[in-house]
Coordinates of C-alpha atoms in Angstrom, one line a residue:
X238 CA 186.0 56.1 53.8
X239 CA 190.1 56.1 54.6
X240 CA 189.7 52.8 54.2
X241 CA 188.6 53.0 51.0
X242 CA 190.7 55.6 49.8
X243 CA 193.9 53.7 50.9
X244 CA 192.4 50.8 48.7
X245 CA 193.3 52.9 45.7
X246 CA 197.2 52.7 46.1
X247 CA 196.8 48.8 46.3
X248 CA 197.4 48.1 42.3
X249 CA 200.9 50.7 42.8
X250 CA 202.5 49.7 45.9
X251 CA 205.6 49.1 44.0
X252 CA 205.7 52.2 42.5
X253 CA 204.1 54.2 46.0
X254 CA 207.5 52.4 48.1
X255 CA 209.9 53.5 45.8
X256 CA 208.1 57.3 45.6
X257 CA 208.1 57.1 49.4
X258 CA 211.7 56.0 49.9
X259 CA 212.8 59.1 46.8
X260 CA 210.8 61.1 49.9
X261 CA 212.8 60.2 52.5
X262 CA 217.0 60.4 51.2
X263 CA 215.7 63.9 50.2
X264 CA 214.2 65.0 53.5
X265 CA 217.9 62.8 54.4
X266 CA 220.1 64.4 52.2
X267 CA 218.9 67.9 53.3
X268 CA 220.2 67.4 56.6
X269 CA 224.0 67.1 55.3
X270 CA 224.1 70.7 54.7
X271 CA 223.9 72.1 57.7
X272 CA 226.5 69.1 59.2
X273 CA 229.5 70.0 56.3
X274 CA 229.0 73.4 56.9
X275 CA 229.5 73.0 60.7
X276 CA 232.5 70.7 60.0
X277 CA 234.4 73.2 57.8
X278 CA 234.1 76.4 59.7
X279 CA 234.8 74.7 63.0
X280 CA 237.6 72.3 61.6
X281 CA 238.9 72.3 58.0
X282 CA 239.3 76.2 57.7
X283 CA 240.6 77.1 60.6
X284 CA 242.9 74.2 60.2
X285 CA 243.9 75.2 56.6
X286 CA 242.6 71.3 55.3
X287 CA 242.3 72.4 51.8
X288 CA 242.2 69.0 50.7
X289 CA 239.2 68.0 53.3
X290 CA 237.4 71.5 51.9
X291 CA 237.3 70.2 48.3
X292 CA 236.1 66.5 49.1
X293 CA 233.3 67.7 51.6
X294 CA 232.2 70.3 48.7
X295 CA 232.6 67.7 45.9
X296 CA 230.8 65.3 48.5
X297 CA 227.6 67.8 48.6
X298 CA 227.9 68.5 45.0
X299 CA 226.9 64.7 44.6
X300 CA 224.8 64.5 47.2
X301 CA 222.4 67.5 45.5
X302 CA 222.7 66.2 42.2
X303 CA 221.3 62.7 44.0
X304 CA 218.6 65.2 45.2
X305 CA 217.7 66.4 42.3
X306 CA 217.1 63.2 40.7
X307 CA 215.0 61.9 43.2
X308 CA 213.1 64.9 43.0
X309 CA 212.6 64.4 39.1
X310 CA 211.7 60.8 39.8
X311 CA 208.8 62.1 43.5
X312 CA 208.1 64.7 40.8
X313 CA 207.1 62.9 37.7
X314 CA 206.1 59.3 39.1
X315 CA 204.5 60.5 42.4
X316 CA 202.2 62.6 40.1
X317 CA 201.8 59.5 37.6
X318 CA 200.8 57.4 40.4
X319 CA 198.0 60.3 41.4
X320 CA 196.7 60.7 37.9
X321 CA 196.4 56.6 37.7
X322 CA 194.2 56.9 40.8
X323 CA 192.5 59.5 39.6
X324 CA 191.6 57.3 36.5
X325 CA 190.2 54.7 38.8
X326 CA 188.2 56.7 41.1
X327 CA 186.4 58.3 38.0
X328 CA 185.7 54.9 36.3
X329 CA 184.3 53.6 39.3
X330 CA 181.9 57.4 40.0
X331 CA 181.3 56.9 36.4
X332 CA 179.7 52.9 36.8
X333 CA 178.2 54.6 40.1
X334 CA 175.7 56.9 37.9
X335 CA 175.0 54.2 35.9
X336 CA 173.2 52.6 38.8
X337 CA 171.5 55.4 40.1
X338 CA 167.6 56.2 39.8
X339 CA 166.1 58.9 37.5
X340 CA 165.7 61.0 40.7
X341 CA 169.2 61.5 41.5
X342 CA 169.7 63.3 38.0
X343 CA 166.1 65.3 38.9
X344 CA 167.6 66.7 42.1
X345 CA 171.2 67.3 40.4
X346 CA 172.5 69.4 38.1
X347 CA 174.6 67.8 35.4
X348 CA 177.7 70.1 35.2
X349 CA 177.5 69.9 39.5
X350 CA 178.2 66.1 39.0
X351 CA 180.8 67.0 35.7
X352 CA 182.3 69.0 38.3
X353 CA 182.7 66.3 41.1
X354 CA 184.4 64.0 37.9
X355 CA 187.1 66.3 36.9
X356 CA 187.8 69.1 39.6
X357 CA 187.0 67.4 42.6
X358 CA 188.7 64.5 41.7
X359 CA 192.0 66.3 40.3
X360 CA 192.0 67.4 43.7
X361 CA 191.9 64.5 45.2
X362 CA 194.4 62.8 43.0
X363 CA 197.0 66.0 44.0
X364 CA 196.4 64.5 48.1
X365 CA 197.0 61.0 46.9
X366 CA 200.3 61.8 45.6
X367 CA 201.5 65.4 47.9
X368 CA 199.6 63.9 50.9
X369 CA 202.1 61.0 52.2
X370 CA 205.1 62.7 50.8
X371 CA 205.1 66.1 52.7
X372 CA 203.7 63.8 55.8
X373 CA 207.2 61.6 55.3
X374 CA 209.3 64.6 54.5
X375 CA 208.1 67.0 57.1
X376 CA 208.4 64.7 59.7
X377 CA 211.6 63.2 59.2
X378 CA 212.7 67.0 58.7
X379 CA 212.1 67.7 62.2
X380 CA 213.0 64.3 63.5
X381 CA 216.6 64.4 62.0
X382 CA 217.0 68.2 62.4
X383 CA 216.0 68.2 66.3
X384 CA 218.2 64.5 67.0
X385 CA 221.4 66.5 65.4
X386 CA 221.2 70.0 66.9
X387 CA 220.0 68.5 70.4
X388 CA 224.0 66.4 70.1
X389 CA 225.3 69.8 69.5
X390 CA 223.5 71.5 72.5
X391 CA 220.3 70.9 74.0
X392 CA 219.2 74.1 75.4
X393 CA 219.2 75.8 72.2
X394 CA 217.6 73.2 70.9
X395 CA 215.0 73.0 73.3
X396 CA 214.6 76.9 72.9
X397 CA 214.3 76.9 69.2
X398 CA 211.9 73.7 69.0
X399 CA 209.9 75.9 71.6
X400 CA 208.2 77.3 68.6
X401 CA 207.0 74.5 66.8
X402 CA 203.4 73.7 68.9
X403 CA 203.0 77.7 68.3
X404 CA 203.2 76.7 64.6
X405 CA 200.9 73.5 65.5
X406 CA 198.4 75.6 67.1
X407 CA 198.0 78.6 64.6
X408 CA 197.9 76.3 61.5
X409 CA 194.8 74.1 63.6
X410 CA 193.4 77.5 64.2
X411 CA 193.5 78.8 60.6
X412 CA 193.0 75.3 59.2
X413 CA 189.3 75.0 59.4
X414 CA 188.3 78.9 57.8
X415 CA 190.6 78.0 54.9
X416 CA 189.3 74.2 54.3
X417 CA 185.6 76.4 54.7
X418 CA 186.0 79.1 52.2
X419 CA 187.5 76.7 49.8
X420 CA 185.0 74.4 50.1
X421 CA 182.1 77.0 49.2
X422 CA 184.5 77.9 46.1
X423 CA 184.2 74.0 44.8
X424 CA 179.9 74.4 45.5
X425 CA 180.3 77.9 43.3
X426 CA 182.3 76.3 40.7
X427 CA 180.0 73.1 40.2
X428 CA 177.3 76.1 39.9
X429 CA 178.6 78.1 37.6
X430 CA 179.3 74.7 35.5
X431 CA 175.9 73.5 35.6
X432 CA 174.9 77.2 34.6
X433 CA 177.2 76.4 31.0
X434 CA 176.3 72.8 30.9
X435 CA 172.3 74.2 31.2
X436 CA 172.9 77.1 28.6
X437 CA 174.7 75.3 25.5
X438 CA 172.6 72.3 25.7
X439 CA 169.9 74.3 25.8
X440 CA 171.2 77.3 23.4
X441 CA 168.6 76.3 20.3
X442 CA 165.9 77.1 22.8
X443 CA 167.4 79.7 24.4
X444 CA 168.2 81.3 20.4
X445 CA 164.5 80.5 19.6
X446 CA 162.8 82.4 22.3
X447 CA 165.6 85.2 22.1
X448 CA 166.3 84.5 25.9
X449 CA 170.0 84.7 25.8
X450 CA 169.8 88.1 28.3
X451 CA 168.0 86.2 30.6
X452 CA 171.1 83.3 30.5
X453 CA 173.2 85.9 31.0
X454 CA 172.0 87.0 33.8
X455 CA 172.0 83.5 35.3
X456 CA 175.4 83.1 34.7
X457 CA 176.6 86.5 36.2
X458 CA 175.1 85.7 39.2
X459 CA 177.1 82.6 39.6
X460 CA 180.3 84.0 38.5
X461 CA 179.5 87.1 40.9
X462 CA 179.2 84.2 43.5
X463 CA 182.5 82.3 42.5
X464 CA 184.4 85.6 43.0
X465 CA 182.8 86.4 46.5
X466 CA 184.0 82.8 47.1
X467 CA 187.5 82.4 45.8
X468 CA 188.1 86.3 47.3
X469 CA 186.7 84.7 51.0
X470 CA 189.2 81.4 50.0
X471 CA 192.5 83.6 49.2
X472 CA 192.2 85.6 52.5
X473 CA 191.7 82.8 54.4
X474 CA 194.4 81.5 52.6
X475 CA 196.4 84.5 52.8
X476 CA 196.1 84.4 57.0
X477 CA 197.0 81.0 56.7
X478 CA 200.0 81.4 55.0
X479 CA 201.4 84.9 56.4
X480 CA 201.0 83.5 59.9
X481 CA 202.5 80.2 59.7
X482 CA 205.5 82.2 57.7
X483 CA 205.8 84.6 60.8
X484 CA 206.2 81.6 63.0
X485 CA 209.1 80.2 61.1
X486 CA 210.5 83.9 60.5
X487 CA 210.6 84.2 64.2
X488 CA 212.2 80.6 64.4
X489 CA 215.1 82.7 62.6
X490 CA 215.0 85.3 65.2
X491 CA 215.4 83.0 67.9
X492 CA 217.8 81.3 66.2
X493 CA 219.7 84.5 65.7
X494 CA 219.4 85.5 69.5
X495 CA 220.0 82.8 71.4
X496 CA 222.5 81.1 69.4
X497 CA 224.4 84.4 69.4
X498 CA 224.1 84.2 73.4
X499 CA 225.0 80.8 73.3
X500 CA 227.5 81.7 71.0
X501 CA 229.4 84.9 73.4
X502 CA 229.1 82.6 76.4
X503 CA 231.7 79.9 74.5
X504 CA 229.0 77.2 74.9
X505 CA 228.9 76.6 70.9
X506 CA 231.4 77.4 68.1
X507 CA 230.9 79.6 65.0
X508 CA 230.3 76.6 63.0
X509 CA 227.6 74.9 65.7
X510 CA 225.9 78.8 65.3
X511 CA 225.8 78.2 61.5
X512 CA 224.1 74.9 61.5
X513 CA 221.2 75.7 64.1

């Protein structure tokens, strides 16, 4: 099934290379920060470079105005290159039902399989294009960020980066009650869209045998369900997020800590402090 998912990015490898390398000088170019921030409280202020001050600043000015193109450009063709895929994956579902038996369309609802063309897939379409890029940011994030600080001082380093399998392990923990609670929200909303699909194309009968309380009732039970659903999704969701927040909030308090240990014993400089 990977297999055949990757299959889909085939007809824009041109334009998935270029996304990808956008990706990558901004999970680059977030790095540099940090580094002319370190450079100009240990070096250029105290040493009164005024002229060093200005370049480094005009230098980053550049830099985050190359950031924000490139973020236009991940922003606007990543999502183009989803949608295309998108396109493609419902043609082919679509010449799928075309070859399917009768049966298939007795033992499914028609807005269920609606649902699977447009929601499902839009979802889909959003990992295509969010997927790789916060896989190739993230990582060369933490690569770049753990290579430059450990040159700095590796004990703090080491300390700080302590954190991260905690992180790991509590978003692998959380993970699988979140991806469960949304998934039963997908199976609700396919419901309650083959509960409209069922009621206007059959409203005529439905006016004819005045049995519209009865439709009503259908549906309120399937939007009842939806909210038990999405409410079960957004507190998972809400655990998922609050906790792996904490974990990076106490990444701070380390950070706070020990580099202001590090920082009393004269084994970094103000500047070093600043950019862990």
């Amino acid at each position: 099934m990977i297999k055949r998912f990757i299959s889909y990015y085939k007809p824009h490898k041109t334009l998935f290379i270029f996304d990808m390398l956008a990706s990558l000088l901004v999970a680059v170019i977030a790095i540099f920060y940090p580094i002319i921030t370190r450079y100009m409280l240990n070096d250029f202020i105290p040493n009164k470079q005024f002229r060093l001050i200005v370049i480094f600043g005009a230098v980053l000015l550049v830099l985050y105005l190359i950031r924000m193109l490139l973020n236009y450009f991940i922003q606007y063709q990543g999502h183009t290159i989803g949608v295309k895929m998108q396109a493609q994956m419902r043609s082919d579902m679509f010449n799928h039902l075309q070859k399917l038996p009768y049966k298939f369309y007795d033992d499914n609802e028609t807005g269920k399989i609606m649902t699977r063309m447009t929601n499902d897939l839009w979802e889909i379409s959003e990992l295509a294009h969010h997927g790789p890029e916060n896989l190739l940011i993230s990582s060369i994030s933490i690569v770049l960020s753990f290579t430059y600080l450990a040159t700095i001082n590796i004990w703090l380093t080491l300390i700080i980066f302590a954190c991260v399998p905690f992180l790991i392990l509590i978003s692998r923990a959380l993970r699988k009650r979140m991806k469960d609670a949304f998934t039963k929200t997908r199976e609700a909303t396919g419901q309650i869209n083959a509960s409209i699909e069922s009621s206007i194309s059959g409203i005529r009968v439905t006016k004819a045998y005045t049995n519209a309380k009865e439709e009503s009732d259908k549906f309120e039970v399937g939007n009842g369900e939806f909210v038990k659903c999405r409410k079960k999704a957004y507190k998972a969701m809400g655990l998922f997020h609050s906790s792996t927040v904490f974990v990076t909030d106490v990444f701070n308090v380390i950070v706070l800590i020990a580099g202001g240990i590090f920082l009393y014993n004269g084994q970094i400089q103000l500047g070093d402090y600043t950019a862990f």
